[in-house]
C-alpha positions as a printed NumPy array, in Angstrom:
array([[ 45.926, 189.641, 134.917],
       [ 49.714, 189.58 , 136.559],
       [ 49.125, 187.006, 139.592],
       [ 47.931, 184.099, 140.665],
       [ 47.358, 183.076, 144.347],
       [ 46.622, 179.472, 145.725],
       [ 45.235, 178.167, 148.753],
       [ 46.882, 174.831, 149.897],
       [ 44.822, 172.505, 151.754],
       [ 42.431, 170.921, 149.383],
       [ 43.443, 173.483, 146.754],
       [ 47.189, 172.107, 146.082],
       [ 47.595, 169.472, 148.022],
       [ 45.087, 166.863, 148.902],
       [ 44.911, 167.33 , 153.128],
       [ 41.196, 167.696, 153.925],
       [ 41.554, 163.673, 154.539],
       [ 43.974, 164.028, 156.945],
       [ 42.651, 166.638, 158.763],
       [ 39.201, 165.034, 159.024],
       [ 41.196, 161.642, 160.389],
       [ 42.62 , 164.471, 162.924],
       [ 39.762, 165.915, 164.314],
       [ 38.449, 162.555, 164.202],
       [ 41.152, 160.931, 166.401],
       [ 41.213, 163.537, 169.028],
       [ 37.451, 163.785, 169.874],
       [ 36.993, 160.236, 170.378],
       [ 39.404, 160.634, 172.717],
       [ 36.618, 162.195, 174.822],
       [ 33.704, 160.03 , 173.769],
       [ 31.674, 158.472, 171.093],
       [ 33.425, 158.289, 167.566],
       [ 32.197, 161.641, 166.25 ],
       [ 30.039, 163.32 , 163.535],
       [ 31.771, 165.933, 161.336],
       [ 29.05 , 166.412, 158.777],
       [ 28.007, 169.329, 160.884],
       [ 31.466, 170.812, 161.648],
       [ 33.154, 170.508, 158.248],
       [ 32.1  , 172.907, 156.55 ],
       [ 32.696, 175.642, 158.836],
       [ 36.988, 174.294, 159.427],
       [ 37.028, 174.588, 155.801],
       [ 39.838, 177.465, 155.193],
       [ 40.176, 178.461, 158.958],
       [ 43.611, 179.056, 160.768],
       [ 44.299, 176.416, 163.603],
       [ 43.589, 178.55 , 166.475],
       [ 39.845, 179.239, 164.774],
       [ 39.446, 175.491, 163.571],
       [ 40.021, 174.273, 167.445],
       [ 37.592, 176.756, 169.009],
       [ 34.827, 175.588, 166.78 ],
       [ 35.79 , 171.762, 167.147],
       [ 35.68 , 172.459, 171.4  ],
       [ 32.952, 174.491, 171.195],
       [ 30.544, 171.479, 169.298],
       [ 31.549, 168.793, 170.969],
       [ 31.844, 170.525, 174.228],
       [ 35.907, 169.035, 174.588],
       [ 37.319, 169.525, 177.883],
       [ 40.67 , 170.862, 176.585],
       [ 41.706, 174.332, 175.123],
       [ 42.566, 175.597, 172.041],
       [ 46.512, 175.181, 172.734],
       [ 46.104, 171.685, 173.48 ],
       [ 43.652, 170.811, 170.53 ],
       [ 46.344, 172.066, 168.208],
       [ 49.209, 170.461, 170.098],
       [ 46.935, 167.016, 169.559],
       [ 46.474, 167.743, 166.056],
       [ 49.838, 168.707, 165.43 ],
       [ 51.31 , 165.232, 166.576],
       [ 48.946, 163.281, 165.09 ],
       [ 49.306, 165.316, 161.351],
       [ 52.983, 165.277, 161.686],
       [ 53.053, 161.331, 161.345],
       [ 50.829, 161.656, 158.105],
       [ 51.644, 164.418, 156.201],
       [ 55.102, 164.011, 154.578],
       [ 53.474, 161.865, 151.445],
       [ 50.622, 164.577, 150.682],
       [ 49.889, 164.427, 146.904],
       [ 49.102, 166.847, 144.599],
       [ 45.692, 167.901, 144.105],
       [ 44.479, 166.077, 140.53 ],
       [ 45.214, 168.5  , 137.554],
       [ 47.082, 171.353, 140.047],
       [ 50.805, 170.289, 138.554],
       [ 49.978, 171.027, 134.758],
       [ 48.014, 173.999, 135.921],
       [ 50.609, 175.373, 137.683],
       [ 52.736, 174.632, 135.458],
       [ 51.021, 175.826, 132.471],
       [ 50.511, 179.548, 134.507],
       [ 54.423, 179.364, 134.699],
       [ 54.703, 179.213, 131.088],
       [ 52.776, 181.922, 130.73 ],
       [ 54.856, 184.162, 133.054],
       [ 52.212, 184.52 , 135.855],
       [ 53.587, 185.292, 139.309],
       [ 52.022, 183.016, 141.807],
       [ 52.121, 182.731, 145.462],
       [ 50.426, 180.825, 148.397],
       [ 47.862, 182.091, 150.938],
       [ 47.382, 179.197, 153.14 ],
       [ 45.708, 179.732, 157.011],
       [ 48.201, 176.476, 157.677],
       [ 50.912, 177.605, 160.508],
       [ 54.266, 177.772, 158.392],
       [ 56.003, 174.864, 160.465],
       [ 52.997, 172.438, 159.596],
       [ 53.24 , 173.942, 155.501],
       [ 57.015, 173.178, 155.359],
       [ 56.601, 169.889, 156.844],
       [ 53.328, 169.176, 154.148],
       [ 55.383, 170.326, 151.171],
       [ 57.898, 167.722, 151.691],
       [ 57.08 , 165.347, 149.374],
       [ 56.737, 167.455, 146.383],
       [ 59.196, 170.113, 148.091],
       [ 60.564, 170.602, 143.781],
       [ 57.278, 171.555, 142.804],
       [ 56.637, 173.794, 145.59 ],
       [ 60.47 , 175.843, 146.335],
       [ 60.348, 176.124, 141.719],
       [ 56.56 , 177.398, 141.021],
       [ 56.017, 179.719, 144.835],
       [ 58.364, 182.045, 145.71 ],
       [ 56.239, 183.88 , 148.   ],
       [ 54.002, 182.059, 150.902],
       [ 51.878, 183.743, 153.206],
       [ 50.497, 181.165, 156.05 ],
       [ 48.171, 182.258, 158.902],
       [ 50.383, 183.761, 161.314],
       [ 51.617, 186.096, 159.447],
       [ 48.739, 188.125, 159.523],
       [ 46.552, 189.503, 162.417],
       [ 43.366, 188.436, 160.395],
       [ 42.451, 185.034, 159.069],
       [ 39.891, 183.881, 156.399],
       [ 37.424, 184.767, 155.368],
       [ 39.088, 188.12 , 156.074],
       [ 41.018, 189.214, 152.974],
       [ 44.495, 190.336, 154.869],
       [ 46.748, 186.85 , 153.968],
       [ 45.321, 187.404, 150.309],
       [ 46.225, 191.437, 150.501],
       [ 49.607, 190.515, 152.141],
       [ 50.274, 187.645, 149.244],
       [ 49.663, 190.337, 146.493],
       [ 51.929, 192.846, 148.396],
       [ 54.901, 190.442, 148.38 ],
       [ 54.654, 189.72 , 144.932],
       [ 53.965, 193.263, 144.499],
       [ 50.923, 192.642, 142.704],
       [ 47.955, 194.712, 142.946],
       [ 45.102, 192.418, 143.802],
       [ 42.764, 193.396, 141.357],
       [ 45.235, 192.141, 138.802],
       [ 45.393, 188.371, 140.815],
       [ 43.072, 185.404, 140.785],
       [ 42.733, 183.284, 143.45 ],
       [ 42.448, 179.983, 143.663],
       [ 40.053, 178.369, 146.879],
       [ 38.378, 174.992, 148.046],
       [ 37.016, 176.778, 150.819],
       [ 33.755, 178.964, 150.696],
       [ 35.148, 181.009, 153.418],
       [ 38.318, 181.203, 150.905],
       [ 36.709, 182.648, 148.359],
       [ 34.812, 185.097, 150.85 ],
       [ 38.404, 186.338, 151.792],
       [ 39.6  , 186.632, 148.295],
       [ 36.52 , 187.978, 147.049],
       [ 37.019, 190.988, 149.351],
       [ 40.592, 191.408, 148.742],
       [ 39.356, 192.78 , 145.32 ],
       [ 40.484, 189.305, 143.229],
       [ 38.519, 186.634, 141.036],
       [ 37.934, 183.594, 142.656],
       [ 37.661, 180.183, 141.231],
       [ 36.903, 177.494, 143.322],
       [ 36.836, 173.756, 143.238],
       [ 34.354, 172.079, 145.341],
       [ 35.205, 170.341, 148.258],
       [ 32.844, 167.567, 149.107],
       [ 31.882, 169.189, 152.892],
       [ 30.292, 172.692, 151.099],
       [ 27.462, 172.868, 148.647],
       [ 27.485, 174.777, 145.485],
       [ 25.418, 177.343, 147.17 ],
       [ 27.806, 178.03 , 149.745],
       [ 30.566, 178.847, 147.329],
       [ 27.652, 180.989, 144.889],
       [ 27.029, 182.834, 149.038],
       [ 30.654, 183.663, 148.933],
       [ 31.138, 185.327, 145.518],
       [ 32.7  , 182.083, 143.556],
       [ 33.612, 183.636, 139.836],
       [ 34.06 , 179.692, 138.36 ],
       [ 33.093, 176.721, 140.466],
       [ 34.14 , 173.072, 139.742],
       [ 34.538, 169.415, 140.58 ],
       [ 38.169, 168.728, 139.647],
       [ 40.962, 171.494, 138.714],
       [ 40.64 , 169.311, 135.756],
       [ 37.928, 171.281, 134.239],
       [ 39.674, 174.428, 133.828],
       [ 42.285, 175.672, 131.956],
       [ 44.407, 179.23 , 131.69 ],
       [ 42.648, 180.073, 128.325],
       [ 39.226, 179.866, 130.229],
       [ 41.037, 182.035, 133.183],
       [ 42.403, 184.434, 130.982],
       [ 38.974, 184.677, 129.566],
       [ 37.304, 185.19 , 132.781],
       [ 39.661, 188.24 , 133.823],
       [ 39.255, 189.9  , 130.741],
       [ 35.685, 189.773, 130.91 ],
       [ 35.656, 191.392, 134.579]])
């Protein structure tokens, strides 16, 4: 093991809130104050351009794509400077430091709306990440592997040597098939099953639970 490679959203930093407030702002815009049960889990890990064709598509919205994200956009920018850490992700991070680990970002965010979500913690983020791959910088988003493979390239890792880290079932689908261990945490939209569907090597409820001995473990084992 050389790498380590983290999602953002719900993996870092603690957006899926946010988001959900989002989504739920601009489709009552157009009617009834909405159900996302439905919806969630499929946004989970998707680039912006995906999330707003699926959010249209449900609840038949009589706008495009551009303009979903250009709604979103405004309404995320006025929230998203005070993001907190995810529970337990600085002393993980940190402790993979310590260790030596490269680690990166793979996050399907657009890279204006990352720099702008980092700002609070912008320390933590510009010391422990010198490499970030968000979603337009590859043609492919999750769960394709590409903006894992492109992540490991830049920190000129070979995946097989990384482990990712996911809150999205899709996520772990994409790092799965870059040829990396996955360990997930569970986000509240997606069942256990969904993350066992998409190849999850460790599953759990807070990042909390699991610690770079049981990582190193893990790797060694594979």
């Amino acid at each position: 093991m050389q790498a380590v490679v983290w999602d953002c959203d719900g993996t870092l930093l603690d957006t899926e809130p946010l988001y959900l407030q989002a989504e739920t702002e601009i489709v009552e815009q157009y009617g009834p104050k909405p159900d996302l049960a439905a919806v969630t889990p499929q946004l989970l890990g998707t680039v912006p351009e995906d999330a707003a064709r699926i959010m249209i598509e449900h609840f038949k919205l009589p706008i495009t794509p551009k303009e979903y994200i250009e709604q979103r956009n405004v309404i995320m920018e006025k929230m998203v400077t005070r993001v907190p850490l995810m529970p337990g992700i600085r002393s993980l991070v940190e402790n993979f430091a310590q260790r030596g680990f490269s680690q990166g970002i793979a996050t399907s965010s657009s890279r204006a709306m990352f720099e702008k979500k980092k700002v609070h913690e912008s320390e933590f983020f510009d010391k422990y990440f010198p490499v970030t791959v968000c979603g337009e910088d590859v043609e492919n988003g999750k769960p394709a592997p590409d903006i894992f493979l492109r992540a490991a390239k830049l920190m000129g890792r070979d995946p097989a040597t990384c482990v990712a880290f996911e809150d999205a079932p899709g996520g772990v689908r994409a790092a799965k098939s870059a040829g990396m261990l996955a360990i997930a945490i569970q986000n509240e939209h997606a069942t256990p099953q969904m993350y066992h569907d998409a190849g999850a090597d460790i599953l759990v409820t807070t990042w909390e639970d699991i610690t770079v001995e049981q990582v190193l473990a893990l790797f060694s084992k594979s």
